[in-house]
């Protein structure tokens, strides 16, 4: 069964001149359990809008989304889904621990259990020594790890990621890819990963969906059958990326 299924979704946004902007046209997307599906496409082609629709933050004008086989409008288990945004959105006045604990506080998890789960999750992302550091005391890569920990602490089944590592140096980004793959296996998550970087998509995903802009529509879907871990500099990754780039 698909964990995420997008069926014939279309979306228009109203514009100030009274016209409407056709952002997504007839999008179909299937994300099997424990898969990583990457969505790639040029800036403005509707990637974030599609992720927002999957997350229930934006309502489609046509079509629908199913999560674990349940229509999104009737889906209740929203805690099993988390969203990692492009900006890390860490609160500067909270330590790493307090930032990661945020979602658990909101969910009313009691303090002792909160502490235990935050400690465990910071260890999972390799940040045990920085539990009491504030965001300004952390490097870009470390902040990214805190944001990842904050997404993971509620133990989601579905993780939506919107270009979460685009501001990192290539070597740090590769480290984060390894972390995501390791943790995804450990936790058995299903991931939808948005990026405009074709190599990043090939390194991470089982399946890459290419969107073309205006209106955003699926141009191509390609299975990536290379074994993990995938070296971003290997000829196999370069070849897959070259094939995908032709559709962009
Ligand atoms: N809430 C909104 N109201 C009106 N227009 C919007 C809204 N959100 C997005 N848009 C428009 O929809 C189009 C797609 O935006 P979206 O953010 O989904 O693109 P994207 O593929 O994520 O781009 P990027 O790679 O730059 O993040 C853009 O033209 C944008 O201006
Ligand atoms: Mg975007």
GROMACS .gro file of C-alpha atoms and ligand atoms in nm:
model
  280
    1UNK     CA    1   0.000   0.000   0.000
    2UNK     CA    2   0.115   0.355  -0.066
    3UNK     CA    3   0.193   0.558   0.242
    4UNK     CA    4   0.138   0.876   0.043
    5UNK     CA    5  -0.079   0.880  -0.266
    6UNK     CA    6  -0.147   1.197  -0.461
    7UNK     CA    7  -0.427   1.158  -0.711
    8UNK     CA    8  -0.494   1.401  -0.997
    9UNK     CA    9  -0.414   1.704  -0.786
   10UNK     CA   10  -0.447   2.050  -0.938
   11UNK     CA   11  -0.400   2.384  -0.767
   12UNK     CA   12  -0.457   2.747  -0.863
   13UNK     CA   13  -0.353   3.045  -0.654
   14UNK     CA   14  -0.546   3.372  -0.684
   15UNK     CA   15  -0.344   3.666  -0.813
   16UNK     CA   16  -0.387   4.033  -0.738
   17UNK     CA   17  -0.485   4.115  -1.097
   18UNK     CA   18  -0.788   3.890  -1.059
   19UNK     CA   19  -0.641   3.615  -1.276
   20UNK     CA   20  -0.537   3.291  -1.116
   21UNK     CA   21  -0.202   3.119  -1.129
   22UNK     CA   22  -0.216   2.754  -1.230
   23UNK     CA   23   0.049   2.604  -1.004
   24UNK     CA   24  -0.007   2.228  -1.024
   25UNK     CA   25  -0.176   2.030  -1.299
   26UNK     CA   26  -0.303   1.679  -1.257
   27UNK     CA   27  -0.028   1.552  -1.030
   28UNK     CA   28  -0.013   1.181  -0.954
   29UNK     CA   29   0.241   1.054  -0.704
   30UNK     CA   30   0.283   0.726  -0.528
   31UNK     CA   31   0.512   0.681  -0.230
   32UNK     CA   32   0.540   0.317  -0.118
   33UNK     CA   33   0.610   0.230   0.243
   34UNK     CA   34   0.973   0.293   0.348
   35UNK     CA   35   1.062   0.446   0.014
   36UNK     CA   36   1.236   0.775  -0.048
   37UNK     CA   37   1.075   0.967  -0.331
   38UNK     CA   38   1.248   1.282  -0.449
   39UNK     CA   39   1.067   1.562  -0.627
   40UNK     CA   40   1.294   1.775  -0.844
   41UNK     CA   41   1.217   2.077  -1.056
   42UNK     CA   42   1.309   2.434  -1.128
   43UNK     CA   43   1.236   2.716  -0.885
   44UNK     CA   44   0.868   2.805  -0.885
   45UNK     CA   45   0.743   2.480  -1.041
   46UNK     CA   46   0.530   2.403  -0.736
   47UNK     CA   47   0.743   2.163  -0.528
   48UNK     CA   48   0.675   2.330  -0.193
   49UNK     CA   49   0.309   2.370  -0.281
   50UNK     CA   50   0.287   1.997  -0.349
   51UNK     CA   51   0.456   1.919  -0.017
   52UNK     CA   52   0.220   2.161   0.159
   53UNK     CA   53  -0.075   1.982   0.001
   54UNK     CA   54   0.056   1.645   0.121
   55UNK     CA   55   0.102   1.793   0.470
   56UNK     CA   56  -0.256   1.923   0.472
   57UNK     CA   57  -0.139   2.286   0.494
   58UNK     CA   58  -0.279   2.375   0.151
   59UNK     CA   59  -0.604   2.239   0.006
   60UNK     CA   60  -0.597   2.120  -0.355
   61UNK     CA   61  -0.863   2.255  -0.592
   62UNK     CA   62  -0.894   1.921  -0.765
   63UNK     CA   63  -0.790   1.568  -0.679
   64UNK     CA   64  -0.700   1.432  -0.341
   65UNK     CA   65  -0.429   1.297  -0.116
   66UNK     CA   66  -0.439   0.967   0.071
   67UNK     CA   67  -0.217   0.902   0.372
   68UNK     CA   68  -0.191   0.536   0.470
   69UNK     CA   69  -0.492   0.476   0.249
   70UNK     CA   70  -0.705   0.734   0.430
   71UNK     CA   71  -0.828   1.046   0.254
   72UNK     CA   72  -0.629   1.341   0.396
   73UNK     CA   73  -0.951   1.520   0.494
   74UNK     CA   74  -1.037   1.225   0.721
   75UNK     CA   75  -0.680   1.152   0.833
   76UNK     CA   76  -0.635   1.191   1.207
   77UNK     CA   77  -0.289   1.064   1.284
   78UNK     CA   78  -0.108   1.387   1.188
   79UNK     CA   79   0.157   1.326   1.453
   80UNK     CA   80   0.290   1.041   1.240
   81UNK     CA   81   0.388   1.301   0.978
   82UNK     CA   82   0.653   1.570   1.017
   83UNK     CA   83   0.781   1.843   0.793
   84UNK     CA   84   1.141   1.963   0.773
   85UNK     CA   85   1.150   2.309   0.616
   86UNK     CA   86   1.416   2.468   0.403
   87UNK     CA   87   1.512   2.713   0.677
   88UNK     CA   88   1.594   2.541   1.007
   89UNK     CA   89   1.343   2.760   1.199
   90UNK     CA   90   1.524   2.706   1.528
   91UNK     CA   91   1.419   2.936   1.811
   92UNK     CA   92   1.730   3.142   1.900
   93UNK     CA   93   1.637   3.169   2.269
   94UNK     CA   94   1.611   2.794   2.314
   95UNK     CA   95   1.898   2.547   2.351
   96UNK     CA   96   1.931   2.245   2.121
   97UNK     CA   97   1.749   2.036   2.382
   98UNK     CA   98   1.469   2.290   2.417
   99UNK     CA   99   1.431   2.326   2.041
  100UNK     CA  100   1.406   1.952   1.994
  101UNK     CA  101   1.160   1.922   2.284
  102UNK     CA  102   0.921   2.173   2.127
  103UNK     CA  103   0.696   1.926   1.944
  104UNK     CA  104   0.675   1.699   2.249
  105UNK     CA  105   0.573   1.990   2.471
  106UNK     CA  106   0.301   2.080   2.223
  107UNK     CA  107   0.185   1.718   2.227
  108UNK     CA  108   0.167   1.723   2.607
  109UNK     CA  109   0.435   1.458   2.665
  110UNK     CA  110   0.538   1.457   3.033
  111UNK     CA  111   0.874   1.606   3.128
  112UNK     CA  112   1.068   1.286   3.220
  113UNK     CA  113   0.970   1.113   2.899
  114UNK     CA  114   1.043   1.430   2.706
  115UNK     CA  115   1.392   1.449   2.850
  116UNK     CA  116   1.461   1.086   2.769
  117UNK     CA  117   1.340   1.112   2.411
  118UNK     CA  118   1.524   1.436   2.341
  119UNK     CA  119   1.851   1.294   2.478
  120UNK     CA  120   1.804   0.982   2.268
  121UNK     CA  121   1.728   1.180   1.952
  122UNK     CA  122   2.020   1.420   1.996
  123UNK     CA  123   2.244   1.114   2.028
  124UNK     CA  124   2.088   0.968   1.715
  125UNK     CA  125   2.194   1.273   1.511
  126UNK     CA  126   2.540   1.287   1.675
  127UNK     CA  127   2.484   1.595   1.891
  128UNK     CA  128   2.505   1.458   2.244
  129UNK     CA  129   2.780   1.701   2.342
  130UNK     CA  130   2.578   2.007   2.235
  131UNK     CA  131   2.251   1.960   2.418
  132UNK     CA  132   2.284   2.292   2.602
  133UNK     CA  133   2.416   2.499   2.310
  134UNK     CA  134   2.209   2.780   2.163
  135UNK     CA  135   2.163   2.796   1.784
  136UNK     CA  136   2.415   3.083   1.747
  137UNK     CA  137   2.678   2.860   1.907
  138UNK     CA  138   2.633   2.590   1.642
  139UNK     CA  139   2.769   2.550   1.287
  140UNK     CA  140   2.535   2.528   0.989
  141UNK     CA  141   2.569   2.150   0.979
  142UNK     CA  142   2.499   2.121   1.351
  143UNK     CA  143   2.192   2.342   1.324
  144UNK     CA  144   2.075   2.116   1.047
  145UNK     CA  145   2.118   1.820   1.281
  146UNK     CA  146   1.912   1.994   1.551
  147UNK     CA  147   1.636   2.059   1.295
  148UNK     CA  148   1.652   1.694   1.190
  149UNK     CA  149   1.633   1.584   1.554
  150UNK     CA  150   1.331   1.809   1.608
  151UNK     CA  151   1.160   1.637   1.313
  152UNK     CA  152   1.248   1.290   1.440
  153UNK     CA  153   1.170   1.325   1.810
  154UNK     CA  154   0.800   1.256   1.760
  155UNK     CA  155   0.901   0.932   1.582
  156UNK     CA  156   0.723   1.008   1.257
  157UNK     CA  157   0.633   0.747   1.005
  158UNK     CA  158   0.627   0.999   0.720
  159UNK     CA  159   0.893   1.266   0.683
  160UNK     CA  160   0.845   1.552   0.435
  161UNK     CA  161   1.168   1.740   0.361
  162UNK     CA  162   1.179   2.064   0.162
  163UNK     CA  163   1.534   2.132   0.045
  164UNK     CA  164   1.655   2.096   0.405
  165UNK     CA  165   2.027   2.088   0.322
  166UNK     CA  166   2.048   2.336   0.036
  167UNK     CA  167   2.249   2.590   0.235
  168UNK     CA  168   2.515   2.345   0.352
  169UNK     CA  169   2.861   2.290   0.204
  170UNK     CA  170   2.878   1.985  -0.025
  171UNK     CA  171   3.081   1.775   0.221
  172UNK     CA  172   2.848   1.851   0.513
  173UNK     CA  173   2.551   1.788   0.290
  174UNK     CA  174   2.689   1.444   0.203
  175UNK     CA  175   2.722   1.372   0.576
  176UNK     CA  176   2.359   1.471   0.626
  177UNK     CA  177   2.252   1.240   0.343
  178UNK     CA  178   2.431   0.951   0.514
  179UNK     CA  179   2.256   1.041   0.841
  180UNK     CA  180   1.915   1.053   0.677
  181UNK     CA  181   1.966   0.715   0.511
  182UNK     CA  182   2.093   0.556   0.834
  183UNK     CA  183   1.812   0.696   1.048
  184UNK     CA  184   1.548   0.618   0.789
  185UNK     CA  185   1.652   0.249   0.797
  186UNK     CA  186   1.662   0.249   1.176
  187UNK     CA  187   1.318   0.406   1.216
  188UNK     CA  188   1.155   0.257   0.907
  189UNK     CA  189   1.034   0.592   0.777
  190UNK     CA  190   0.889   0.689   0.441
  191UNK     CA  191   1.035   1.011   0.299
  192UNK     CA  192   0.928   1.267   0.041
  193UNK     CA  193   1.229   1.484  -0.038
  194UNK     CA  194   1.206   1.806  -0.240
  195UNK     CA  195   1.518   1.943  -0.406
  196UNK     CA  196   1.629   2.129  -0.716
  197UNK     CA  197   1.958   1.937  -0.707
  198UNK     CA  198   1.941   1.633  -0.933
  199UNK     CA  199   2.252   1.470  -0.783
  200UNK     CA  200   2.104   1.498  -0.435
  201UNK     CA  201   1.787   1.331  -0.562
  202UNK     CA  202   1.984   1.045  -0.718
  203UNK     CA  203   2.197   0.988  -0.408
  204UNK     CA  204   1.894   0.961  -0.180
  205UNK     CA  205   1.590   0.838  -0.365
  206UNK     CA  206   1.439   0.510  -0.479
  207UNK     CA  207   1.232   0.710  -0.722
  208UNK     CA  208   1.273   1.059  -0.867
  209UNK     CA  209   0.980   1.260  -0.998
  210UNK     CA  210   1.065   1.550  -1.227
  211UNK     CA  211   0.822   1.843  -1.231
  212UNK     CA  212   0.807   2.089  -1.517
  213UNK     CA  213   0.689   2.444  -1.448
  214UNK     CA  214   0.387   2.659  -1.536
  215UNK     CA  215   0.178   2.477  -1.449
  216UNK     CA  216   0.374   2.223  -1.247
  217UNK     CA  217   0.323   1.878  -1.392
  218UNK     CA  218   0.500   1.546  -1.381
  219UNK     CA  219   0.739   1.527  -1.672
  220UNK     CA  220   0.908   1.200  -1.582
  221UNK     CA  221   0.936   0.942  -1.306
  222UNK     CA  222   1.252   0.742  -1.279
  223UNK     CA  223   1.336   0.451  -1.051
  224UNK     CA  224   1.693   0.465  -0.917
  225UNK     CA  225   1.817   0.113  -0.865
  226UNK     CA  226   2.174   0.183  -0.756
  227UNK     CA  227   2.284   0.019  -0.429
  228UNK     CA  228   2.326   0.236  -0.117
  229UNK     CA  229   2.540   0.412  -0.008
  230UNK     CA  230   2.575   0.608  -0.331
  231UNK     CA  231   2.885   0.813  -0.392
  232UNK     CA  232   2.777   1.154  -0.529
  233UNK     CA  233   3.095   1.162  -0.739
  234UNK     CA  234   3.056   0.814  -0.891
  235UNK     CA  235   2.998   0.765  -1.266
  236UNK     CA  236   2.668   0.581  -1.197
  237UNK     CA  237   2.522   0.876  -1.006
  238UNK     CA  238   2.650   1.118  -1.271
  239UNK     CA  239   2.485   0.913  -1.547
  240UNK     CA  240   2.146   0.896  -1.370
  241UNK     CA  241   2.165   1.267  -1.300
  242UNK     CA  242   2.246   1.337  -1.665
  243UNK     CA  243   1.940   1.139  -1.777
  244UNK     CA  244   1.715   1.328  -1.536
  245UNK     CA  245   1.860   1.665  -1.624
  246UNK     CA  246   1.739   1.619  -1.983
  247UNK     CA  247   1.380   1.647  -1.857
  248UNK     CA  248   1.439   1.963  -1.657
  249LIG     N1  249   0.027   3.103  -0.090
  249LIG     C1  250   0.049   3.140  -0.217
  249LIG     N2  251  -0.026   3.234  -0.276
  249LIG     C2  252  -0.007   3.270  -0.405
  249LIG     N3  253   0.088   3.216  -0.484
  249LIG     C3  254   0.167   3.122  -0.430
  249LIG     C4  255   0.153   3.078  -0.294
  249LIG     N4  256   0.245   2.983  -0.269
  249LIG     C5  257   0.314   2.969  -0.383
  249LIG     N5  258   0.268   3.050  -0.480
  249LIG     C6  259   0.316   3.056  -0.620
  249LIG     O1  260   0.312   2.924  -0.671
  249LIG     C7  261   0.425   2.899  -0.754
  249LIG     C8  262   0.496   2.775  -0.701
  249LIG     O2  263   0.555   2.805  -0.575
  249LIG     P1  264   0.632   2.695  -0.489
  249LIG     O3  265   0.679   2.763  -0.367
  249LIG     O4  266   0.549   2.576  -0.474
  249LIG     O5  267   0.753   2.663  -0.586
  249LIG     P2  268   0.885   2.575  -0.561
  249LIG     O6  269   0.895   2.478  -0.672
  249LIG     O7  270   0.886   2.524  -0.424
  249LIG     O8  271   1.000   2.685  -0.581
  249LIG     P3  272   1.146   2.696  -0.506
  249LIG     O9  273   1.233   2.591  -0.569
  249LIG    O10  274   1.190   2.834  -0.544
  249LIG    O11  275   1.126   2.677  -0.359
  249LIG     C9  276   0.510   3.025  -0.752
  249LIG    O12  277   0.484   3.097  -0.869
  249LIG    C10  278   0.461   3.100  -0.630
  249LIG    O13  279   0.468   3.237  -0.652
  250LIG    MG1  280   1.006   2.562  -0.253
   0.00000   0.00000   0.00000
